[in-house]
Short mmCIF file of C-alpha atoms in Angstrom, two decimals:
data_model
loop_
_atom_site.label_atom_id
_atom_site.label_comp_id
_atom_site.label_asym_id
_atom_site.label_seq_id
_atom_site.Cartn_x
_atom_site.Cartn_y
_atom_site.Cartn_z
CA MET A 1 9.30 82.24 54.46
CA GLU A 2 8.89 85.15 57.00
CA ASP A 3 5.14 84.61 56.77
CA THR A 4 5.42 81.28 58.48
CA TYR A 5 6.23 82.94 61.90
CA ASN A 6 5.80 86.11 63.91
CA LEU A 7 8.86 87.55 65.62
CA VAL A 8 7.98 88.35 69.18
CA ASN A 9 11.09 90.02 70.92
CA THR A 10 13.87 87.71 69.58
CA THR A 11 11.72 84.51 69.39
CA LYS A 12 10.19 83.10 66.28
CA GLN A 13 6.60 81.89 66.77
CA TYR A 14 5.67 79.58 63.92
CA ASN A 15 1.92 79.26 62.76
CA PHE A 16 1.44 75.55 61.79
CA ASN A 17 -1.30 76.09 59.31
CA THR A 18 0.61 78.99 57.55
CA CYS A 19 3.70 76.46 57.44
CA LEU A 20 1.33 73.81 55.79
CA SER A 21 0.21 76.15 53.37
CA PHE A 22 3.78 77.07 52.51
CA ILE A 23 4.78 73.36 52.24
CA LEU A 24 1.83 72.71 49.98
CA GLU A 25 2.57 75.46 47.72
CA ARG A 26 6.30 74.69 47.54
CA GLY A 27 5.56 71.04 47.01
CA LYS A 28 3.14 71.67 44.06
CA LYS A 29 5.68 74.07 42.54
CA LEU A 30 8.52 71.42 42.86
CA TYR A 31 6.53 68.06 42.27
CA GLY A 32 3.35 69.10 40.43
CA ASP A 33 -0.28 69.20 41.23
CA GLU A 34 -0.30 65.65 42.44
CA PHE A 35 1.48 66.89 45.64
CA ILE A 36 -0.90 66.59 48.50
CA ILE A 37 -0.93 66.90 52.31
CA ASN A 38 -3.44 64.54 53.98
CA GLN A 39 -4.06 63.92 57.77
CA PHE A 40 -1.33 61.46 58.20
CA HIS A 41 1.13 63.89 56.48
CA LYS A 42 -0.08 66.71 58.86
CA ASP A 43 0.67 64.68 61.87
CA ALA A 44 4.09 63.74 60.67
CA LEU A 45 4.91 67.21 59.44
CA TYR A 46 3.92 68.73 62.87
CA LYS A 47 6.43 66.48 64.54
CA VAL A 48 9.05 67.25 62.05
CA LEU A 49 8.55 71.09 62.36
CA ILE A 50 8.53 70.95 66.13
CA TYR A 51 11.91 69.05 66.08
CA ALA A 52 13.36 71.28 63.39
CA ILE A 53 12.37 74.62 65.49
CA GLU A 54 13.52 72.91 68.68
CA ASP A 55 10.41 73.82 70.71
CA PRO A 56 11.29 72.46 74.18
CA ALA A 57 7.69 72.48 75.69
CA THR A 58 6.16 70.77 72.72
CA LEU A 59 9.12 68.36 72.37
CA ASP A 60 8.70 67.30 76.03
CA ARG A 61 4.94 67.09 75.62
CA LEU A 62 5.35 64.73 72.48
CA ASP A 63 8.13 62.76 74.27
CA MET A 64 10.66 63.70 71.52
CA TYR A 65 14.24 64.34 72.08
CA LEU A 66 16.72 66.43 70.10
CA ASP A 67 19.57 64.04 70.83
CA LYS A 68 17.65 61.19 69.04
CA GLY A 69 17.16 62.42 65.58
CA LEU A 70 14.10 61.54 63.24
CA LEU A 71 13.64 58.77 60.87
CA LEU A 72 11.14 59.49 57.90
CA MET A 73 9.71 56.15 56.76
CA GLY A 74 7.19 55.66 53.86
CA ALA A 75 6.47 54.14 50.57
CA PRO A 76 8.25 55.42 47.48
CA ASN A 77 6.84 58.68 46.26
CA SER A 78 5.36 59.46 49.72
CA GLY A 79 7.09 62.72 50.22
CA LYS A 80 9.96 62.01 52.44
CA THR A 81 12.54 63.68 50.45
CA ALA A 82 10.31 66.63 49.76
CA ALA A 83 9.70 67.11 53.45
CA ARG A 84 13.41 66.82 54.35
CA SER A 85 15.33 68.67 51.79
CA SER A 86 13.01 70.80 49.74
CA ILE A 87 10.55 72.12 52.11
CA ILE A 88 11.41 71.74 55.77
CA SER A 89 14.97 73.01 55.38
CA ARG A 90 13.85 76.01 53.78
CA LEU A 91 11.04 76.73 56.04
CA VAL A 92 13.03 76.46 59.20
CA ALA A 93 16.31 78.30 58.29
CA HIS A 94 18.07 79.04 61.50
#
């Protein structure tokens, strides 16, 4: 997981494409080869990751607020649980 960010002084700087690669690899390992990340998933995962790492500048630009929480919605088997518990929580361990 350390490969998803660079440590600059005491700040973690995440690379989104590396994070996506990690999520895809982890998702396939946990859920099988049918696990995919399409453009819709990328957009949603970007927001979830920004929220999880608490990046103030990007949160402000996206008009997102840490005190409001996130709601993951989607059809059954669309990856909500995978994104929340199995992948994002391991990727962004504070």
